[in-house]
mmCIF file of C-alpha atoms in Angstrom:
data_model
loop_
_atom_site.group_PDB
_atom_site.id
_atom_site.type_symbol
_atom_site.label_atom_id
_atom_site.label_comp_id
_atom_site.label_asym_id
_atom_site.label_seq_id
_atom_site.Cartn_x
_atom_site.Cartn_y
_atom_site.Cartn_z
ATOM 1 C CA ALA A 1 -34.000 -1.237 -10.354
ATOM 2 C CA GLN A 2 -31.384 0.008 -12.652
ATOM 3 C CA THR A 3 -29.377 -2.372 -14.543
ATOM 4 C CA VAL A 4 -26.631 -1.810 -16.960
ATOM 5 C CA THR A 5 -25.648 -4.531 -19.835
ATOM 6 C CA GLN A 6 -22.317 -4.423 -21.844
ATOM 7 C CA SER A 7 -22.774 -7.352 -24.306
ATOM 8 C CA GLN A 8 -19.241 -7.520 -25.515
ATOM 9 C CA PRO A 9 -16.774 -9.140 -22.777
ATOM 10 C CA GLU A 10 -13.798 -8.781 -25.041
ATOM 11 C CA MET A 11 -12.901 -6.959 -28.344
ATOM 12 C CA SER A 12 -9.706 -6.595 -30.492
ATOM 13 C CA VAL A 13 -9.231 -4.132 -33.214
ATOM 14 C CA GLN A 14 -6.150 -2.965 -35.067
ATOM 15 C CA GLU A 15 -4.596 0.356 -34.592
ATOM 16 C CA ALA A 16 -6.009 3.215 -36.274
ATOM 17 C CA GLU A 17 -9.276 1.527 -36.791
ATOM 18 C CA THR A 18 -12.672 2.718 -35.476
ATOM 19 C CA VAL A 19 -14.268 0.457 -32.722
ATOM 20 C CA THR A 20 -17.778 0.732 -30.900
ATOM 21 C CA LEU A 21 -18.407 -0.460 -27.594
ATOM 22 C CA SER A 22 -22.244 -1.207 -26.918
ATOM 23 C CA CYS A 23 -24.128 -0.243 -23.821
ATOM 24 C CA THR A 24 -27.697 -0.825 -22.908
ATOM 25 C CA TYR A 25 -29.561 0.222 -19.523
ATOM 26 C CA ASP A 26 -32.786 -0.314 -18.086
ATOM 27 C CA THR A 27 -34.619 2.502 -16.231
ATOM 28 C CA SER A 28 -37.827 4.208 -15.482
ATOM 29 C CA GLU A 29 -35.988 7.370 -14.756
ATOM 30 C CA ASN A 30 -36.024 10.231 -17.128
ATOM 31 C CA ASN A 31 -33.250 12.466 -15.647
ATOM 32 C CA TYR A 32 -30.197 10.646 -15.325
ATOM 33 C CA TYR A 33 -26.299 10.443 -16.302
ATOM 34 C CA LEU A 34 -24.443 8.041 -18.511
ATOM 35 C CA PHE A 35 -20.729 7.579 -18.349
ATOM 36 C CA TRP A 36 -17.914 5.447 -19.792
ATOM 37 C CA TYR A 37 -15.015 4.730 -17.854
ATOM 38 C CA LYS A 38 -11.499 3.527 -18.993
ATOM 39 C CA GLN A 39 -9.648 1.146 -16.744
ATOM 40 C CA PRO A 40 -5.995 0.616 -18.166
ATOM 41 C CA PRO A 41 -3.804 -2.194 -16.498
ATOM 42 C CA SER A 42 -2.802 0.358 -14.125
ATOM 43 C CA ARG A 43 -6.289 -0.343 -12.643
ATOM 44 C CA GLN A 44 -6.958 3.360 -12.332
ATOM 45 C CA MET A 45 -10.311 4.367 -13.500
ATOM 46 C CA ILE A 46 -10.520 7.458 -15.930
ATOM 47 C CA LEU A 47 -13.624 9.127 -16.839
ATOM 48 C CA VAL A 48 -13.738 9.167 -20.764
ATOM 49 C CA ILE A 49 -16.964 10.838 -21.590
ATOM 50 C CA ARG A 50 -20.320 11.848 -19.706
ATOM 51 C CA GLN A 51 -24.004 12.412 -21.086
ATOM 52 C CA GLU A 52 -26.938 13.883 -19.510
ATOM 53 C CA ALA A 53 -29.966 12.441 -20.704
ATOM 54 C CA TYR A 54 -31.883 15.586 -21.121
ATOM 55 C CA LYS A 55 -29.476 16.580 -23.831
ATOM 56 C CA GLN A 56 -30.122 15.277 -27.102
ATOM 57 C CA GLN A 57 -26.850 15.970 -28.508
ATOM 58 C CA ASN A 58 -24.342 13.171 -28.408
ATOM 59 C CA ALA A 59 -21.233 13.973 -26.148
ATOM 60 C CA THR A 60 -17.552 13.823 -27.749
ATOM 61 C CA GLU A 61 -14.182 14.290 -26.374
ATOM 62 C CA ASN A 62 -11.549 14.271 -28.964
ATOM 63 C CA ARG A 63 -11.520 10.775 -30.652
ATOM 64 C CA PHE A 64 -14.140 9.525 -28.321
ATOM 65 C CA SER A 65 -17.870 10.064 -29.164
ATOM 66 C CA VAL A 66 -21.231 8.472 -27.835
ATOM 67 C CA ASN A 67 -24.119 7.369 -29.572
ATOM 68 C CA PHE A 68 -27.047 7.858 -26.937
ATOM 69 C CA GLN A 69 -30.528 6.724 -28.109
ATOM 70 C CA LYS A 70 -32.780 7.455 -24.993
ATOM 71 C CA ALA A 71 -35.913 5.834 -26.621
ATOM 72 C CA ALA A 72 -33.973 2.594 -27.219
ATOM 73 C CA LYS A 73 -31.784 2.844 -23.865
ATOM 74 C CA SER A 74 -28.435 2.498 -25.655
ATOM 75 C CA PHE A 75 -25.420 4.391 -25.190
ATOM 76 C CA SER A 76 -22.492 3.160 -27.203
ATOM 77 C CA LEU A 77 -19.066 4.475 -27.257
ATOM 78 C CA LYS A 78 -16.953 4.787 -30.587
ATOM 79 C CA ILE A 79 -13.372 5.311 -30.476
ATOM 80 C CA SER A 80 -11.962 6.887 -33.683
ATOM 81 C CA ASP A 81 -8.462 6.257 -34.898
ATOM 82 C CA SER A 82 -7.720 3.886 -31.975
ATOM 83 C CA GLN A 83 -4.163 3.740 -30.414
ATOM 84 C CA LEU A 84 -2.324 1.306 -28.552
ATOM 85 C CA GLY A 85 -2.905 3.458 -25.508
ATOM 86 C CA ASP A 86 -6.708 2.689 -25.739
ATOM 87 C CA THR A 87 -6.131 -0.742 -24.505
ATOM 88 C CA ALA A 88 -8.161 -1.158 -21.500
ATOM 89 C CA MET A 89 -11.030 -2.195 -19.725
ATOM 90 C CA TYR A 90 -14.071 0.047 -20.399
ATOM 91 C CA PHE A 91 -17.132 0.577 -18.164
ATOM 92 C CA CYS A 92 -20.322 1.904 -18.905
ATOM 93 C CA ALA A 93 -22.338 3.392 -15.789
ATOM 94 C CA PHE A 94 -25.642 4.762 -15.071
ATOM 95 C CA MET A 95 -26.681 7.247 -12.340
ATOM 96 C CA LYS A 96 -30.089 8.729 -11.444
ATOM 97 C CA HIS A 97 -30.194 12.427 -11.321
ATOM 98 C CA ASP A 98 -30.189 12.557 -7.660
ATOM 99 C CA ALA A 99 -27.163 10.447 -7.575
ATOM 100 C CA ASP A 100 -27.738 8.163 -4.904
ATOM 101 C CA LYS A 101 -25.804 5.314 -6.362
ATOM 102 C CA ILE A 102 -23.935 4.546 -9.619
ATOM 103 C CA ILE A 103 -24.488 1.467 -11.546
ATOM 104 C CA PHE A 104 -21.585 -0.060 -13.775
ATOM 105 C CA GLY A 105 -21.891 -2.516 -16.416
ATOM 106 C CA LYS A 106 -19.458 -5.567 -16.322
ATOM 107 C CA GLY A 107 -17.052 -4.270 -18.759
ATOM 108 C CA THR A 108 -15.542 -4.689 -22.039
ATOM 109 C CA ARG A 109 -11.794 -5.428 -22.356
ATOM 110 C CA LEU A 110 -10.605 -3.868 -25.338
ATOM 111 C CA HIS A 111 -7.105 -4.644 -27.004
ATOM 112 C CA ILE A 112 -5.747 -2.664 -29.725
ATOM 113 C CA LEU A 113 -3.364 -4.430 -31.941
ATOM 114 C CA PRO A 114 -0.364 -3.032 -33.537
ATOM 115 C CA LYS B 1 -0.264 17.309 -7.696
ATOM 116 C CA ALA B 2 -0.358 14.055 -6.196
ATOM 117 C CA GLY B 3 -3.090 11.557 -6.901
ATOM 118 C CA VAL B 4 -5.390 9.391 -5.151
ATOM 119 C CA THR B 5 -3.341 7.096 -2.741
ATOM 120 C CA GLN B 6 -4.788 4.041 -1.455
ATOM 121 C CA THR B 7 -3.102 1.968 1.303
ATOM 122 C CA PRO B 8 -2.278 -0.930 1.641
ATOM 123 C CA ARG B 9 -2.108 -2.103 -2.120
ATOM 124 C CA TYR B 10 -2.078 -5.957 -1.149
ATOM 125 C CA LEU B 11 -3.115 -7.544 1.751
ATOM 126 C CA ILE B 12 -4.260 -11.077 2.654
ATOM 127 C CA LYS B 13 -6.651 -11.760 5.605
ATOM 128 C CA THR B 14 -8.300 -14.716 7.119
ATOM 129 C CA ARG B 15 -12.421 -15.379 7.105
ATOM 130 C CA GLY B 16 -13.788 -13.665 10.237
ATOM 131 C CA GLN B 17 -10.807 -11.162 10.536
ATOM 132 C CA GLN B 18 -11.556 -7.369 9.817
ATOM 133 C CA VAL B 19 -9.997 -4.992 7.671
ATOM 134 C CA THR B 20 -9.466 -1.204 7.361
ATOM 135 C CA LEU B 21 -8.275 0.255 3.956
ATOM 136 C CA SER B 22 -7.224 3.925 3.614
ATOM 137 C CA CYS B 23 -7.354 6.536 0.892
ATOM 138 C CA SER B 24 -6.004 10.031 0.689
ATOM 139 C CA PRO B 25 -7.916 12.041 -1.863
ATOM 140 C CA ILE B 26 -6.029 14.614 -4.046
ATOM 141 C CA SER B 27 -5.701 17.814 -1.895
ATOM 142 C CA GLY B 28 -8.609 20.046 -1.780
ATOM 143 C CA HIS B 29 -11.145 17.092 -2.672
ATOM 144 C CA ARG B 30 -13.986 16.860 -0.353
ATOM 145 C CA SER B 31 -15.700 13.898 -1.793
ATOM 146 C CA VAL B 32 -14.522 10.353 -1.596
ATOM 147 C CA SER B 33 -16.130 7.206 -2.734
ATOM 148 C CA TRP B 34 -15.573 3.284 -2.515
ATOM 149 C CA TYR B 35 -16.033 0.752 -4.913
ATOM 150 C CA GLN B 36 -15.521 -3.203 -5.013
ATOM 151 C CA GLN B 37 -14.291 -4.825 -8.164
ATOM 152 C CA THR B 38 -14.562 -8.628 -8.856
ATOM 153 C CA PRO B 39 -14.321 -10.468 -11.871
ATOM 154 C CA GLY B 40 -18.007 -12.177 -11.216
ATOM 155 C CA GLN B 41 -19.790 -9.006 -10.140
ATOM 156 C CA GLY B 42 -17.751 -6.445 -11.804
ATOM 157 C CA LEU B 43 -17.413 -2.863 -10.469
ATOM 158 C CA GLN B 44 -19.925 -2.150 -7.790
ATOM 159 C CA PHE B 45 -20.466 1.340 -5.690
ATOM 160 C CA LEU B 46 -20.050 0.736 -1.776
ATOM 161 C CA PHE B 47 -20.480 4.323 -0.376
ATOM 162 C CA GLU B 48 -19.581 8.122 -0.932
ATOM 163 C CA TYR B 49 -18.438 10.521 1.756
ATOM 164 C CA PHE B 50 -18.698 14.385 1.452
ATOM 165 C CA SER B 51 -17.331 16.654 4.208
ATOM 166 C CA GLU B 52 -17.164 13.730 6.828
ATOM 167 C CA THR B 53 -20.886 12.665 6.056
ATOM 168 C CA GLN B 54 -21.979 9.471 4.117
ATOM 169 C CA ARG B 55 -24.234 10.594 1.305
ATOM 170 C CA ASN B 56 -24.937 7.684 -0.675
ATOM 171 C CA LYS B 57 -24.591 3.993 -0.032
ATOM 172 C CA GLY B 58 -24.661 1.088 -2.450
ATOM 173 C CA ASN B 59 -26.071 -2.231 -1.921
ATOM 174 C CA PHE B 60 -23.678 -4.216 0.657
ATOM 175 C CA PRO B 61 -24.400 -5.376 3.946
ATOM 176 C CA GLY B 62 -23.417 -3.801 7.001
ATOM 177 C CA ARG B 63 -20.094 -5.290 7.405
ATOM 178 C CA PHE B 64 -18.945 -2.623 5.049
ATOM 179 C CA SER B 65 -18.563 0.633 6.552
ATOM 180 C CA GLY B 66 -16.410 3.724 6.329
ATOM 181 C CA ARG B 67 -15.753 7.236 7.317
ATOM 182 C CA GLN B 68 -14.288 10.368 6.344
ATOM 183 C CA PHE B 69 -11.901 12.826 8.582
ATOM 184 C CA SER B 70 -11.885 16.503 8.440
ATOM 185 C CA ASN B 71 -8.819 16.421 6.077
ATOM 186 C CA SER B 72 -11.104 14.333 3.698
ATOM 187 C CA ARG B 73 -8.822 11.398 4.072
ATOM 188 C CA SER B 74 -11.164 8.441 4.148
ATOM 189 C CA GLU B 75 -11.328 4.536 5.650
ATOM 190 C CA MET B 76 -13.038 1.727 4.766
ATOM 191 C CA ASN B 77 -13.742 -1.059 7.279
ATOM 192 C CA VAL B 78 -14.887 -4.530 6.370
ATOM 193 C CA SER B 79 -15.834 -6.915 9.333
ATOM 194 C CA THR B 80 -16.032 -10.660 9.744
ATOM 195 C CA LEU B 81 -14.468 -11.343 6.469
ATOM 196 C CA GLU B 82 -15.763 -14.061 3.907
ATOM 197 C CA LEU B 83 -13.996 -15.520 1.210
ATOM 198 C CA GLY B 84 -16.357 -13.530 -1.513
ATOM 199 C CA ASP B 85 -14.851 -10.102 -0.007
ATOM 200 C CA SER B 86 -11.764 -10.899 -1.950
ATOM 201 C CA ALA B 87 -11.487 -7.820 -4.426
ATOM 202 C CA LEU B 88 -9.829 -4.892 -5.699
ATOM 203 C CA TYR B 89 -11.298 -2.165 -3.616
ATOM 204 C CA LEU B 90 -10.980 1.166 -5.549
ATOM 205 C CA CYS B 91 -11.352 4.922 -3.932
ATOM 206 C CA ALA B 92 -12.125 8.017 -6.040
ATOM 207 C CA SER B 93 -12.145 11.504 -5.079
ATOM 208 C CA SER B 94 -13.579 14.468 -6.462
ATOM 209 C CA LEU B 95 -13.398 18.344 -5.864
ATOM 210 C CA GLU B 96 -17.040 18.574 -5.224
ATOM 211 C CA PHE B 97 -19.977 16.205 -5.250
ATOM 212 C CA ILE B 98 -18.728 12.917 -6.843
ATOM 213 C CA TRP B 99 -20.978 12.349 -9.957
ATOM 214 C CA GLY B 100 -23.106 15.374 -10.392
ATOM 215 C CA ASN B 101 -21.838 18.407 -11.973
ATOM 216 C CA SER B 102 -20.773 18.972 -15.740
ATOM 217 C CA GLY B 103 -17.001 19.122 -15.791
ATOM 218 C CA ASN B 104 -16.332 17.797 -12.422
ATOM 219 C CA THR B 105 -13.282 14.975 -13.083
ATOM 220 C CA ILE B 106 -13.335 12.026 -10.624
ATOM 221 C CA TYR B 107 -10.123 10.494 -9.998
ATOM 222 C CA PHE B 108 -9.552 7.031 -8.899
ATOM 223 C CA GLY B 109 -6.754 5.279 -6.855
ATOM 224 C CA GLU B 110 -4.679 2.222 -7.976
ATOM 225 C CA GLY B 111 -6.682 0.266 -5.585
ATOM 226 C CA SER B 112 -6.203 -2.171 -2.595
ATOM 227 C CA TRP B 113 -6.044 -5.828 -3.501
ATOM 228 C CA LEU B 114 -7.560 -7.777 -0.594
ATOM 229 C CA THR B 115 -7.375 -11.648 -0.473
ATOM 230 C CA VAL B 116 -9.654 -13.393 2.208
ATOM 231 C CA VAL B 117 -8.201 -17.250 2.633
#
């Protein structure tokens, strides 16, 4: 069975700093998707970034980028020039290529301090 | 355009009762999926519907069920409620298949808070 582990329950950084959230996963699959979702205090979930396992190039979306290490089964999220609006719970998620279900990590609560 | 709408936002039920939660996806979206979020278990996938058919299902007992109507609105039902069912239930909608295509955006509602006493 697939599992997703986020080892940092909570983090705090100063505004404008760079922060990295870690995520590791366990799977025997070769084709799969990985996601980072942001859940702000409003509770709505927002897709931050997506990575297809067959792509070696790390995905980037503006200030958000990932470090995808397939062999190590690691998928960390880097937030550059952090902003107060980045304060949220961040979930790492895994989905097999046939997409029968999605597995979430338990989340990392990120606080951006002014 | 209007976002994903979930009703009710808050509700309290007694053990043994049943509850129905409703989700109205963004207009034109055909895929709706449901999730349970609790402090202990985190965020867990319940099921996904696409064009009125359940396509995928997470590891939840049969007490959890759902359906989707022809207008893509979806309902989730939990029967014989247990204290452990207290959670935030999130619904998400997407234009096409919920997780698959690159560039596909998934929109979540604000959730329904269920408390079982």
